[in-house]
């Protein structure tokens, strides 16, 4: 019976996913009309929200003679897997953002799952845009993404995931539907729950080598979306993470990062999972996303 049920299940999932953009638009309209933010200021990203070290990295990236070795001196590097940790937000902003997210979570507003793997979290990210130097230019082009769209990221998907006892504790091995991923730990108090990283999905190894990386509040882990990774179980407390999947239509229109085939493009609302067409590319990535 199982083989016969599989095609029906796949078709049901295809239809569900086709409805997601429309449902997101409907939720967005309701939230825009009815939701009362606790911290309205967090909906417009300001330099004061960003860690001083992050602003210094921005300044370096736009300075004459900026190069890879100089940039690496500002970052923590892990192994040879092109995984980097950097300060992103201040403690004050993380606290305000968490309070806003909890306020939204406790409201009666319609909510969608952050993604198909996590059951807890929200798709409404209350900040306006990532700084241009994180999205465009030498920061990603030089550091992470030769051949992976670092200089031409033109869409995104952003969401927050929540790990807590009696809810989602961990996340099994996977790779992201993105060219580049930024994973920022917002807090709260928690123990264990490290991220682990294996091989790049295009370079499988008979005996994969895994490394563990600890979450640090306010700091982001920047890695290639195709890097196989997962989250180990938390032992206590509660952890919220802001995830931004950054995408390049120039890359994925040639080869889907998930199935590794040339995609057949169809019309879609919004950014269509990053398979977008057009000449213009934004100078910032909006993260006001409703998942």
mmCIF file of C-alpha atoms in Angstrom:
data_model
loop_
_atom_site.group_PDB
_atom_site.id
_atom_site.type_symbol
_atom_site.label_atom_id
_atom_site.label_comp_id
_atom_site.label_asym_id
_atom_site.label_seq_id
_atom_site.Cartn_x
_atom_site.Cartn_y
_atom_site.Cartn_z
ATOM 1 C CA UNK A 1 0.000 0.000 0.000
ATOM 2 C CA UNK A 2 2.864 2.360 0.749
ATOM 3 C CA UNK A 3 4.210 2.589 -2.855
ATOM 4 C CA UNK A 4 0.711 3.481 -4.120
ATOM 5 C CA UNK A 5 0.285 6.111 -1.421
ATOM 6 C CA UNK A 6 3.591 7.821 -2.186
ATOM 7 C CA UNK A 7 2.491 9.528 -5.467
ATOM 8 C CA UNK A 8 -0.651 10.844 -3.768
ATOM 9 C CA UNK A 9 1.393 12.186 -0.872
ATOM 10 C CA UNK A 10 3.823 13.864 -3.260
ATOM 11 C CA UNK A 11 0.999 15.456 -5.223
ATOM 12 C CA UNK A 12 -0.627 16.688 -2.010
ATOM 13 C CA UNK A 13 2.675 18.261 -0.967
ATOM 14 C CA UNK A 14 3.068 19.892 -4.393
ATOM 15 C CA UNK A 15 -0.401 21.423 -4.126
ATOM 16 C CA UNK A 16 0.261 22.560 -0.557
ATOM 17 C CA UNK A 17 3.423 24.332 -1.609
ATOM 18 C CA UNK A 18 1.665 25.998 -4.524
ATOM 19 C CA UNK A 19 -0.771 27.542 -2.048
ATOM 20 C CA UNK A 20 1.923 28.888 0.274
ATOM 21 C CA UNK A 21 2.544 32.211 -1.558
ATOM 22 C CA UNK A 22 -1.179 33.003 -1.641
ATOM 23 C CA UNK A 23 -1.606 32.073 2.023
ATOM 24 C CA UNK A 24 1.388 34.248 2.920
ATOM 25 C CA UNK A 25 -0.164 37.247 1.147
ATOM 26 C CA UNK A 26 -3.419 36.697 3.040
ATOM 27 C CA UNK A 27 -1.621 36.456 6.392
ATOM 28 C CA UNK A 28 0.403 39.535 5.616
ATOM 29 C CA UNK A 29 -2.732 41.577 4.917
ATOM 30 C CA UNK A 30 -4.350 40.492 8.189
ATOM 31 C CA UNK A 31 -1.208 41.152 10.223
ATOM 32 C CA UNK A 32 -0.665 44.554 8.633
ATOM 33 C CA UNK A 33 -4.215 45.555 9.502
ATOM 34 C CA UNK A 34 -4.648 44.019 12.947
ATOM 35 C CA UNK A 35 -1.328 43.354 14.649
ATOM 36 C CA UNK A 36 -0.069 45.831 17.276
ATOM 37 C CA UNK A 37 3.728 45.626 17.620
ATOM 38 C CA UNK A 38 5.322 45.807 21.048
ATOM 39 C CA UNK A 39 8.524 47.344 19.665
ATOM 40 C CA UNK A 40 7.684 49.176 16.415
ATOM 41 C CA UNK A 41 11.251 50.485 16.185
ATOM 42 C CA UNK A 42 12.675 47.056 15.341
ATOM 43 C CA UNK A 43 10.852 47.014 12.014
ATOM 44 C CA UNK A 44 13.340 49.478 10.517
ATOM 45 C CA UNK A 45 16.919 48.329 10.736
ATOM 46 C CA UNK A 46 19.250 50.970 12.153
ATOM 47 C CA UNK A 47 23.002 51.042 12.568
ATOM 48 C CA UNK A 48 22.480 51.191 16.326
ATOM 49 C CA UNK A 49 21.073 47.643 16.183
ATOM 50 C CA UNK A 50 24.292 46.308 14.671
ATOM 51 C CA UNK A 51 27.309 45.244 16.681
ATOM 52 C CA UNK A 52 30.189 47.744 16.488
ATOM 53 C CA UNK A 53 32.397 44.936 15.147
ATOM 54 C CA UNK A 54 29.945 44.336 12.302
ATOM 55 C CA UNK A 55 30.011 48.014 11.358
ATOM 56 C CA UNK A 56 33.811 47.850 11.380
ATOM 57 C CA UNK A 57 33.660 44.886 8.974
ATOM 58 C CA UNK A 58 31.396 46.945 6.704
ATOM 59 C CA UNK A 59 33.848 49.826 6.730
ATOM 60 C CA UNK A 60 36.743 47.502 5.925
ATOM 61 C CA UNK A 61 34.894 45.906 3.005
ATOM 62 C CA UNK A 62 34.391 49.302 1.358
ATOM 63 C CA UNK A 63 37.901 50.569 2.042
ATOM 64 C CA UNK A 64 40.618 50.774 -0.632
ATOM 65 C CA UNK A 65 42.734 47.645 -0.738
ATOM 66 C CA UNK A 66 40.294 45.437 1.193
ATOM 67 C CA UNK A 67 41.237 41.812 0.620
ATOM 68 C CA UNK A 68 40.386 38.332 1.824
ATOM 69 C CA UNK A 69 43.199 38.026 4.349
ATOM 70 C CA UNK A 70 42.280 41.354 5.917
ATOM 71 C CA UNK A 71 38.619 40.368 6.082
ATOM 72 C CA UNK A 72 39.412 37.032 7.708
ATOM 73 C CA UNK A 73 41.160 38.848 10.545
ATOM 74 C CA UNK A 74 37.728 40.155 11.626
ATOM 75 C CA UNK A 75 36.046 36.727 11.600
ATOM 76 C CA UNK A 76 36.202 33.377 13.326
ATOM 77 C CA UNK A 77 36.872 30.626 10.796
ATOM 78 C CA UNK A 78 36.052 26.971 11.332
ATOM 79 C CA UNK A 79 37.987 24.190 9.642
ATOM 80 C CA UNK A 80 38.368 24.492 5.866
ATOM 81 C CA UNK A 81 34.635 24.352 5.206
ATOM 82 C CA UNK A 82 34.181 28.100 4.665
ATOM 83 C CA UNK A 83 32.111 28.530 7.821
ATOM 84 C CA UNK A 84 32.503 31.852 9.595
ATOM 85 C CA UNK A 85 31.183 33.438 12.767
ATOM 86 C CA UNK A 86 30.837 37.198 13.115
ATOM 87 C CA UNK A 87 29.108 39.669 15.439
ATOM 88 C CA UNK A 88 25.835 40.893 13.921
ATOM 89 C CA UNK A 89 23.459 42.423 16.491
ATOM 90 C CA UNK A 90 23.747 44.164 19.859
ATOM 91 C CA UNK A 91 22.379 42.545 23.014
ATOM 92 C CA UNK A 92 19.758 45.294 23.302
ATOM 93 C CA UNK A 93 18.435 44.652 19.815
ATOM 94 C CA UNK A 94 18.339 40.873 20.345
ATOM 95 C CA UNK A 95 16.286 41.414 23.504
ATOM 96 C CA UNK A 96 13.834 43.773 21.792
ATOM 97 C CA UNK A 97 13.518 41.454 18.813
ATOM 98 C CA UNK A 98 12.831 38.458 21.062
ATOM 99 C CA UNK A 99 10.155 40.384 22.943
ATOM 100 C CA UNK A 100 8.556 41.340 19.627
ATOM 101 C CA UNK A 101 8.656 37.752 18.388
ATOM 102 C CA UNK A 102 7.107 36.437 21.607
ATOM 103 C CA UNK A 103 4.449 39.133 21.434
ATOM 104 C CA UNK A 104 3.585 37.987 17.922
ATOM 105 C CA UNK A 105 3.716 34.311 18.921
ATOM 106 C CA UNK A 106 1.249 34.930 21.767
ATOM 107 C CA UNK A 107 -1.147 36.958 19.615
ATOM 108 C CA UNK A 108 -4.080 35.521 17.702
ATOM 109 C CA UNK A 109 -2.565 36.505 14.354
ATOM 110 C CA UNK A 110 -2.388 33.789 11.657
ATOM 111 C CA UNK A 111 0.990 32.058 11.574
ATOM 112 C CA UNK A 112 2.736 29.753 9.164
ATOM 113 C CA UNK A 113 5.481 27.261 9.948
ATOM 114 C CA UNK A 114 8.936 28.767 9.452
ATOM 115 C CA UNK A 115 9.872 25.911 7.086
ATOM 116 C CA UNK A 116 9.105 22.249 6.428
ATOM 117 C CA UNK A 117 11.614 21.049 9.058
ATOM 118 C CA UNK A 118 10.877 23.265 12.086
ATOM 119 C CA UNK A 119 7.508 23.280 13.848
ATOM 120 C CA UNK A 120 8.119 26.220 16.169
ATOM 121 C CA UNK A 121 9.052 29.747 15.191
ATOM 122 C CA UNK A 122 7.622 32.487 13.005
ATOM 123 C CA UNK A 123 8.077 33.784 9.499
ATOM 124 C CA UNK A 124 7.571 37.430 10.393
ATOM 125 C CA UNK A 125 10.986 38.998 10.826
ATOM 126 C CA UNK A 126 10.730 42.500 12.304
ATOM 127 C CA UNK A 127 13.595 44.316 10.661
ATOM 128 C CA UNK A 128 13.866 46.084 7.352
ATOM 129 C CA UNK A 129 17.043 45.191 5.515
ATOM 130 C CA UNK A 130 20.442 43.634 5.783
ATOM 131 C CA UNK A 131 23.323 46.035 5.208
ATOM 132 C CA UNK A 132 24.333 46.115 1.525
ATOM 133 C CA UNK A 133 27.855 44.879 2.237
ATOM 134 C CA UNK A 134 26.503 41.662 3.746
ATOM 135 C CA UNK A 135 24.306 41.106 0.712
ATOM 136 C CA UNK A 136 26.351 42.413 -2.173
ATOM 137 C CA UNK A 137 29.940 42.981 -3.204
ATOM 138 C CA UNK A 138 33.272 41.809 -1.934
ATOM 139 C CA UNK A 139 32.104 40.549 1.489
ATOM 140 C CA UNK A 140 30.379 37.476 0.081
ATOM 141 C CA UNK A 141 31.916 37.409 -3.367
ATOM 142 C CA UNK A 142 35.436 37.095 -1.982
ATOM 143 C CA UNK A 143 34.764 35.203 1.220
ATOM 144 C CA UNK A 144 32.239 32.508 0.480
ATOM 145 C CA UNK A 145 30.851 32.374 -2.917
ATOM 146 C CA UNK A 146 32.953 32.203 -6.051
ATOM 147 C CA UNK A 147 30.485 30.445 -8.341
ATOM 148 C CA UNK A 148 27.743 30.540 -5.685
ATOM 149 C CA UNK A 149 26.113 33.899 -6.368
ATOM 150 C CA UNK A 150 27.848 35.965 -3.715
ATOM 151 C CA UNK A 151 27.941 39.060 -5.901
ATOM 152 C CA UNK A 152 24.411 38.723 -7.284
ATOM 153 C CA UNK A 153 22.059 37.776 -4.443
ATOM 154 C CA UNK A 154 18.697 39.154 -5.508
ATOM 155 C CA UNK A 155 16.124 37.500 -3.223
ATOM 156 C CA UNK A 156 15.848 35.866 0.169
ATOM 157 C CA UNK A 157 13.729 33.919 2.601
ATOM 158 C CA UNK A 158 13.941 34.855 6.273
ATOM 159 C CA UNK A 159 12.397 33.272 9.362
ATOM 160 C CA UNK A 160 12.963 32.608 13.046
ATOM 161 C CA UNK A 161 13.138 29.104 14.513
ATOM 162 C CA UNK A 162 12.646 28.216 18.161
ATOM 163 C CA UNK A 163 14.122 25.291 20.104
ATOM 164 C CA UNK A 164 12.783 24.429 23.552
ATOM 165 C CA UNK A 165 12.089 21.451 25.795
ATOM 166 C CA UNK A 166 8.844 19.682 24.828
ATOM 167 C CA UNK A 167 8.991 21.429 21.433
ATOM 168 C CA UNK A 168 11.651 21.117 18.711
ATOM 169 C CA UNK A 169 14.873 20.035 20.410
ATOM 170 C CA UNK A 170 17.120 19.548 17.398
ATOM 171 C CA UNK A 171 17.271 19.436 13.610
ATOM 172 C CA UNK A 172 18.577 16.523 11.566
ATOM 173 C CA UNK A 173 21.149 16.766 8.783
ATOM 174 C CA UNK A 174 20.090 18.828 5.778
ATOM 175 C CA UNK A 175 21.236 21.521 3.405
ATOM 176 C CA UNK A 176 19.433 24.774 2.710
ATOM 177 C CA UNK A 177 17.451 26.002 -0.272
ATOM 178 C CA UNK A 178 19.855 28.913 -0.560
ATOM 179 C CA UNK A 179 23.178 29.939 -2.014
ATOM 180 C CA UNK A 180 24.276 31.555 1.261
ATOM 181 C CA UNK A 181 22.856 31.178 4.787
ATOM 182 C CA UNK A 182 23.173 33.518 7.748
ATOM 183 C CA UNK A 183 22.155 31.962 11.088
ATOM 184 C CA UNK A 184 22.094 34.440 14.001
ATOM 185 C CA UNK A 185 21.578 33.328 17.597
ATOM 186 C CA UNK A 186 19.150 35.724 19.300
ATOM 187 C CA UNK A 187 19.221 34.010 22.731
ATOM 188 C CA UNK A 188 17.734 33.107 25.274
ATOM 189 C CA UNK A 189 19.410 31.070 28.011
ATOM 190 C CA UNK A 190 20.116 27.511 26.846
ATOM 191 C CA UNK A 191 22.654 24.730 27.124
ATOM 192 C CA UNK A 192 24.033 22.418 24.441
ATOM 193 C CA UNK A 193 22.396 22.543 20.996
ATOM 194 C CA UNK A 194 25.561 23.153 18.956
ATOM 195 C CA UNK A 195 25.388 23.233 15.184
ATOM 196 C CA UNK A 196 27.326 20.545 13.326
ATOM 197 C CA UNK A 197 28.638 20.748 9.775
ATOM 198 C CA UNK A 198 29.588 17.994 7.363
ATOM 199 C CA UNK A 199 30.544 18.059 3.709
ATOM 200 C CA UNK A 200 29.329 20.292 0.902
ATOM 201 C CA UNK A 201 26.397 18.594 -0.800
ATOM 202 C CA UNK A 202 28.203 18.455 -4.144
ATOM 203 C CA UNK A 203 31.290 16.814 -2.616
ATOM 204 C CA UNK A 204 30.073 13.762 -0.688
ATOM 205 C CA UNK A 205 32.664 11.811 1.253
ATOM 206 C CA UNK A 206 32.530 8.066 2.063
ATOM 207 C CA UNK A 207 33.406 8.964 5.666
ATOM 208 C CA UNK A 208 32.104 12.514 6.315
ATOM 209 C CA UNK A 209 34.028 14.645 8.765
ATOM 210 C CA UNK A 210 31.825 16.699 11.087
ATOM 211 C CA UNK A 211 32.720 19.710 13.185
ATOM 212 C CA UNK A 212 30.658 21.331 15.939
ATOM 213 C CA UNK A 213 30.191 25.087 16.291
ATOM 214 C CA UNK A 214 28.752 26.727 19.393
ATOM 215 C CA UNK A 215 25.989 29.328 19.189
ATOM 216 C CA UNK A 216 26.831 32.711 20.696
ATOM 217 C CA UNK A 217 24.078 35.293 21.202
ATOM 218 C CA UNK A 218 24.145 38.166 18.747
ATOM 219 C CA UNK A 219 26.641 36.390 16.514
ATOM 220 C CA UNK A 220 25.872 34.901 13.131
ATOM 221 C CA UNK A 221 27.204 31.826 11.393
ATOM 222 C CA UNK A 222 27.700 32.456 7.696
ATOM 223 C CA UNK A 223 28.003 29.416 5.453
ATOM 224 C CA UNK A 224 27.235 28.069 2.019
ATOM 225 C CA UNK A 225 23.623 26.939 1.744
ATOM 226 C CA UNK A 226 24.732 23.610 0.313
ATOM 227 C CA UNK A 227 26.815 22.793 3.399
ATOM 228 C CA UNK A 228 25.287 19.748 5.104
ATOM 229 C CA UNK A 229 24.499 20.696 8.699
ATOM 230 C CA UNK A 230 22.132 20.139 11.611
ATOM 231 C CA UNK A 231 21.426 21.179 15.193
ATOM 232 C CA UNK A 232 22.181 18.930 18.162
ATOM 233 C CA UNK A 233 19.541 18.720 20.936
ATOM 234 C CA UNK A 234 19.390 21.485 23.505
ATOM 235 C CA UNK A 235 19.623 20.201 27.088
ATOM 236 C CA UNK A 236 17.805 23.058 28.809
ATOM 237 C CA UNK A 237 16.307 26.476 28.226
ATOM 238 C CA UNK A 238 15.103 28.013 25.000
ATOM 239 C CA UNK A 239 16.911 29.213 21.862
ATOM 240 C CA UNK A 240 15.695 31.455 19.040
ATOM 241 C CA UNK A 241 17.605 31.814 15.786
ATOM 242 C CA UNK A 242 17.141 34.218 12.901
ATOM 243 C CA UNK A 243 17.788 32.445 9.599
ATOM 244 C CA UNK A 244 18.241 34.286 6.319
ATOM 245 C CA UNK A 245 18.471 32.219 3.141
ATOM 246 C CA UNK A 246 20.084 34.430 0.479
ATOM 247 C CA UNK A 247 19.536 33.424 -3.121
ATOM 248 C CA UNK A 248 20.861 34.181 -6.580
ATOM 249 C CA UNK A 249 18.523 33.691 -9.525
ATOM 250 C CA UNK A 250 21.549 33.799 -11.859
ATOM 251 C CA UNK A 251 22.774 30.612 -10.180
ATOM 252 C CA UNK A 252 19.557 28.718 -9.500
ATOM 253 C CA UNK A 253 17.898 29.474 -12.827
ATOM 254 C CA UNK A 254 20.658 27.353 -14.371
ATOM 255 C CA UNK A 255 20.605 24.556 -11.794
ATOM 256 C CA UNK A 256 18.191 23.964 -8.917
ATOM 257 C CA UNK A 257 20.225 23.698 -5.678
ATOM 258 C CA UNK A 258 17.889 21.050 -4.286
ATOM 259 C CA UNK A 259 17.370 18.562 -7.138
ATOM 260 C CA UNK A 260 20.498 19.508 -9.125
ATOM 261 C CA UNK A 261 18.528 19.754 -12.365
ATOM 262 C CA UNK A 262 17.743 22.620 -14.717
ATOM 263 C CA UNK A 263 14.482 24.081 -13.372
ATOM 264 C CA UNK A 264 11.316 24.591 -15.375
ATOM 265 C CA UNK A 265 10.255 28.109 -14.374
ATOM 266 C CA UNK A 266 6.582 28.909 -13.851
ATOM 267 C CA UNK A 267 4.889 32.110 -12.775
ATOM 268 C CA UNK A 268 4.762 32.648 -9.024
ATOM 269 C CA UNK A 269 3.880 35.363 -6.544
ATOM 270 C CA UNK A 270 6.756 37.132 -4.844
ATOM 271 C CA UNK A 271 10.254 35.802 -5.500
ATOM 272 C CA UNK A 272 9.237 32.252 -6.357
ATOM 273 C CA UNK A 273 11.825 30.591 -4.100
ATOM 274 C CA UNK A 274 14.559 32.645 -5.725
ATOM 275 C CA UNK A 275 13.952 31.513 -9.298
ATOM 276 C CA UNK A 276 13.378 35.088 -10.412
ATOM 277 C CA UNK A 277 13.913 36.741 -13.761
ATOM 278 C CA UNK A 278 14.829 40.328 -14.562
ATOM 279 C CA UNK A 279 17.684 42.732 -15.048
ATOM 280 C CA UNK A 280 17.545 44.788 -11.860
ATOM 281 C CA UNK A 281 18.988 43.599 -8.581
ATOM 282 C CA UNK A 282 18.297 45.315 -5.255
ATOM 283 C CA UNK A 283 21.126 46.894 -3.272
ATOM 284 C CA UNK A 284 19.780 45.471 0.010
ATOM 285 C CA UNK A 285 17.926 42.329 0.973
ATOM 286 C CA UNK A 286 14.630 42.965 2.718
ATOM 287 C CA UNK A 287 14.028 40.578 5.607
ATOM 288 C CA UNK A 288 10.446 41.670 6.316
ATOM 289 C CA UNK A 289 9.348 38.215 5.272
ATOM 290 C CA UNK A 290 6.150 36.379 6.045
ATOM 291 C CA UNK A 291 6.718 32.651 5.762
#
